[in-house]
PDB file of C-alpha atoms in Angstrom:
ATOM      1  CA  MET O 277    -129.998 -71.610  33.152  1.00  0.00           C
ATOM      2  CA  THR O 278    -130.745 -70.339  29.682  1.00  0.00           C
ATOM      3  CA  TYR O 279    -133.035 -71.368  26.871  1.00  0.00           C
ATOM      4  CA  VAL O 280    -131.806 -72.862  23.609  1.00  0.00           C
ATOM      5  CA  VAL O 281    -133.303 -73.305  20.174  1.00  0.00           C
ATOM      6  CA  THR O 282    -133.164 -76.903  18.990  1.00  0.00           C
ATOM      7  CA  ASP O 283    -133.512 -79.034  15.871  1.00  0.00           C
ATOM      8  CA  ASN O 284    -137.185 -78.499  15.090  1.00  0.00           C
ATOM      9  CA  CYS O 285    -136.658 -74.793  14.342  1.00  0.00           C
ATOM     10  CA  ILE O 286    -134.533 -75.624  11.298  1.00  0.00           C
ATOM     11  CA  LYS O 287    -136.444 -74.935   8.067  1.00  0.00           C
ATOM     12  CA  CYS O 288    -139.458 -73.711  10.064  1.00  0.00           C
ATOM     13  CA  LYS O 289    -138.068 -70.527  11.663  1.00  0.00           C
ATOM     14  CA  TYR O 290    -141.223 -69.320  13.307  1.00  0.00           C
ATOM     15  CA  THR O 291    -140.471 -65.941  14.859  1.00  0.00           C
ATOM     16  CA  ASP O 292    -143.272 -65.697  17.419  1.00  0.00           C
ATOM     17  CA  CYS O 293    -140.571 -66.074  20.089  1.00  0.00           C
ATOM     18  CA  VAL O 294    -138.543 -63.020  19.105  1.00  0.00           C
ATOM     19  CA  GLU O 295    -141.503 -60.707  19.479  1.00  0.00           C
ATOM     20  CA  VAL O 296    -142.016 -61.565  23.165  1.00  0.00           C
ATOM     21  CA  CYS O 297    -138.359 -61.608  24.247  1.00  0.00           C
ATOM     22  CA  PRO O 298    -137.809 -58.729  26.692  1.00  0.00           C
ATOM     23  CA  VAL O 299    -134.032 -58.620  26.120  1.00  0.00           C
ATOM     24  CA  ASP O 300    -133.841 -59.207  22.346  1.00  0.00           C
ATOM     25  CA  CYS O 301    -131.492 -62.191  22.631  1.00  0.00           C
ATOM     26  CA  PHE O 302    -132.512 -63.957  19.387  1.00  0.00           C
ATOM     27  CA  TYR O 303    -130.211 -64.087  16.387  1.00  0.00           C
ATOM     28  CA  GLU O 304    -131.159 -65.099  12.875  1.00  0.00           C
ATOM     29  CA  GLY O 305    -129.654 -67.570  10.475  1.00  0.00           C
ATOM     30  CA  GLU O 306    -130.879 -68.323   6.982  1.00  0.00           C
ATOM     31  CA  ASN O 307    -133.180 -71.123   8.184  1.00  0.00           C
ATOM     32  CA  PHE O 308    -132.813 -71.185  11.976  1.00  0.00           C
ATOM     33  CA  LEU O 309    -132.880 -68.951  15.047  1.00  0.00           C
ATOM     34  CA  VAL O 310    -130.578 -69.064  18.074  1.00  0.00           C
ATOM     35  CA  ILE O 311    -130.623 -67.583  21.566  1.00  0.00           C
ATOM     36  CA  HIS O 312    -127.533 -65.853  22.941  1.00  0.00           C
ATOM     37  CA  PRO O 313    -126.977 -67.684  26.257  1.00  0.00           C
ATOM     38  CA  ASP O 314    -125.190 -64.733  27.888  1.00  0.00           C
ATOM     39  CA  GLU O 315    -128.065 -62.379  27.062  1.00  0.00           C
ATOM     40  CA  CYS O 316    -130.984 -64.669  27.939  1.00  0.00           C
ATOM     41  CA  ILE O 317    -132.458 -63.795  31.343  1.00  0.00           C
ATOM     42  CA  ASP O 318    -134.193 -67.166  31.715  1.00  0.00           C
ATOM     43  CA  CYS O 319    -137.673 -65.657  31.821  1.00  0.00           C
ATOM     44  CA  GLY O 320    -139.130 -68.447  29.678  1.00  0.00           C
ATOM     45  CA  VAL O 321    -141.703 -66.352  27.817  1.00  0.00           C
ATOM     46  CA  CYS O 322    -140.360 -67.550  24.460  1.00  0.00           C
ATOM     47  CA  GLU O 323    -140.809 -71.271  25.099  1.00  0.00           C
ATOM     48  CA  PRO O 324    -144.635 -71.450  24.933  1.00  0.00           C
ATOM     49  CA  GLU O 325    -144.698 -69.088  21.929  1.00  0.00           C
ATOM     50  CA  CYS O 326    -142.835 -71.489  19.642  1.00  0.00           C
ATOM     51  CA  PRO O 327    -145.344 -73.372  17.436  1.00  0.00           C
ATOM     52  CA  ALA O 328    -142.671 -75.986  16.655  1.00  0.00           C
ATOM     53  CA  GLU O 329    -141.809 -76.518  20.337  1.00  0.00           C
ATOM     54  CA  ALA O 330    -138.137 -76.030  19.460  1.00  0.00           C
ATOM     55  CA  ILE O 331    -137.180 -73.897  22.475  1.00  0.00           C
ATOM     56  CA  LYS O 332    -136.024 -75.800  25.550  1.00  0.00           C
ATOM     57  CA  PRO O 333    -134.410 -74.928  28.891  1.00  0.00           C
ATOM     58  CA  ASP O 334    -130.761 -75.958  28.891  1.00  0.00           C
ATOM     59  CA  THR O 335    -131.401 -77.937  32.063  1.00  0.00           C
ATOM     60  CA  GLU O 336    -132.989 -80.705  29.980  1.00  0.00           C
ATOM     61  CA  SER O 337    -130.546 -83.525  29.337  1.00  0.00           C
ATOM     62  CA  GLY O 338    -128.859 -83.905  25.959  1.00  0.00           C
ATOM     63  CA  LEU O 339    -128.857 -80.232  25.005  1.00  0.00           C
ATOM     64  CA  ASP O 340    -125.124 -79.493  25.345  1.00  0.00           C
ATOM     65  CA  LYS O 341    -124.535 -79.456  21.586  1.00  0.00           C
ATOM     66  CA  TRP O 342    -127.498 -77.078  21.157  1.00  0.00           C
ATOM     67  CA  LEU O 343    -126.178 -74.723  23.824  1.00  0.00           C
ATOM     68  CA  LYS O 344    -122.832 -74.586  22.020  1.00  0.00           C
ATOM     69  CA  LEU O 345    -124.452 -74.121  18.612  1.00  0.00           C
ATOM     70  CA  ASN O 346    -126.688 -71.313  19.951  1.00  0.00           C
ATOM     71  CA  ALA O 347    -123.709 -69.575  21.580  1.00  0.00           C
ATOM     72  CA  ASP O 348    -121.468 -69.924  18.514  1.00  0.00           C
ATOM     73  CA  TYR O 349    -123.968 -68.562  15.998  1.00  0.00           C
ATOM     74  CA  ALA O 350    -125.419 -65.864  18.266  1.00  0.00           C
ATOM     75  CA  SER O 351    -121.986 -64.257  18.197  1.00  0.00           C
ATOM     76  CA  ILE O 352    -121.927 -63.984  14.394  1.00  0.00           C
ATOM     77  CA  TRP O 353    -125.529 -63.830  13.154  1.00  0.00           C
ATOM     78  CA  PRO O 354    -127.604 -60.610  13.167  1.00  0.00           C
ATOM     79  CA  ASN O 355    -130.085 -59.800  15.922  1.00  0.00           C
ATOM     80  CA  ILE O 356    -133.805 -60.227  15.207  1.00  0.00           C
ATOM     81  CA  THR O 357    -136.542 -58.619  17.307  1.00  0.00           C
ATOM     82  CA  GLN O 358    -139.561 -58.490  15.007  1.00  0.00           C
ATOM     83  CA  LYS O 359    -141.932 -61.254  14.014  1.00  0.00           C
ATOM     84  CA  ARG O 360    -141.890 -62.343  10.388  1.00  0.00           C
ATOM     85  CA  ASP O 361    -143.638 -65.003   8.369  1.00  0.00           C
ATOM     86  CA  PRO O 362    -142.272 -68.520   8.876  1.00  0.00           C
ATOM     87  CA  LEU O 363    -140.388 -70.209   6.062  1.00  0.00           C
ATOM     88  CA  PRO O 364    -142.650 -71.370   3.201  1.00  0.00           C
ATOM     89  CA  ASP O 365    -142.348 -75.078   4.009  1.00  0.00           C
ATOM     90  CA  ALA O 366    -142.548 -74.653   7.806  1.00  0.00           C
ATOM     91  CA  LYS O 367    -145.655 -76.801   8.285  1.00  0.00           C
ATOM     92  CA  GLU O 368    -144.227 -79.650   6.224  1.00  0.00           C
ATOM     93  CA  MET O 369    -140.872 -79.481   8.040  1.00  0.00           C
ATOM     94  CA  ASP O 370    -142.338 -79.354  11.551  1.00  0.00           C
ATOM     95  CA  GLY O 371    -141.445 -82.637  13.236  1.00  0.00           C
ATOM     96  CA  VAL O 372    -139.009 -83.902  10.590  1.00  0.00           C
ATOM     97  CA  GLU O 373    -136.124 -85.712  12.292  1.00  0.00           C
ATOM     98  CA  ASP O 374    -132.374 -85.100  11.951  1.00  0.00           C
ATOM     99  CA  LYS O 375    -132.766 -81.600  10.543  1.00  0.00           C
ATOM    100  CA  LEU O 376    -129.390 -80.472  11.869  1.00  0.00           C
ATOM    101  CA  ASP O 377    -127.519 -82.951   9.681  1.00  0.00           C
ATOM    102  CA  LYS O 378    -129.816 -82.657   6.679  1.00  0.00           C
ATOM    103  CA  TYR O 379    -130.867 -78.997   6.442  1.00  0.00           C
ATOM    104  CA  PHE O 380    -128.947 -76.646   8.755  1.00  0.00           C
ATOM    105  CA  SER O 381    -127.431 -73.611   7.047  1.00  0.00           C
ATOM    106  CA  ASP O 382    -124.674 -71.633   8.735  1.00  0.00           C
ATOM    107  CA  LYS O 383    -125.436 -68.591   6.585  1.00  0.00           C
ATOM    108  CA  PRO O 384    -126.721 -65.526   8.423  1.00  0.00           C
ATOM    109  CA  GLY O 385    -130.248 -64.233   8.066  1.00  0.00           C
ATOM    110  CA  SER O 386    -131.111 -60.605   7.383  1.00  0.00           C
ATOM    111  CA  GLY O 387    -131.820 -59.539  10.979  1.00  0.00           C
ATOM    112  CA  ASP O 388    -133.817 -56.403  11.710  1.00  0.00           C
TER     113      ASP O 388
END
């Protein structure tokens, strides 16, 4: 099992989760975070830290595309280990549906 970042992180990008991760397995895109599935130790400390409730265990049904997306981008985006301010419109974007199709950017973030 591993944890994956899902749709609700897009355009919110709260980073509370990266600060508590004991193995630094978060990677940063321009408007989204991902978890490297081969680095995640399944401890689960990140899940309750996410204000947008965007982190899920990959054992939940329907998360196959998110596991692939997390794995693909974790291999090319920079690592992030320090908490930063969320994106400016995070509160307004929290809960918006279909963010992957509408707002996802494949551009890398700045990392640490």
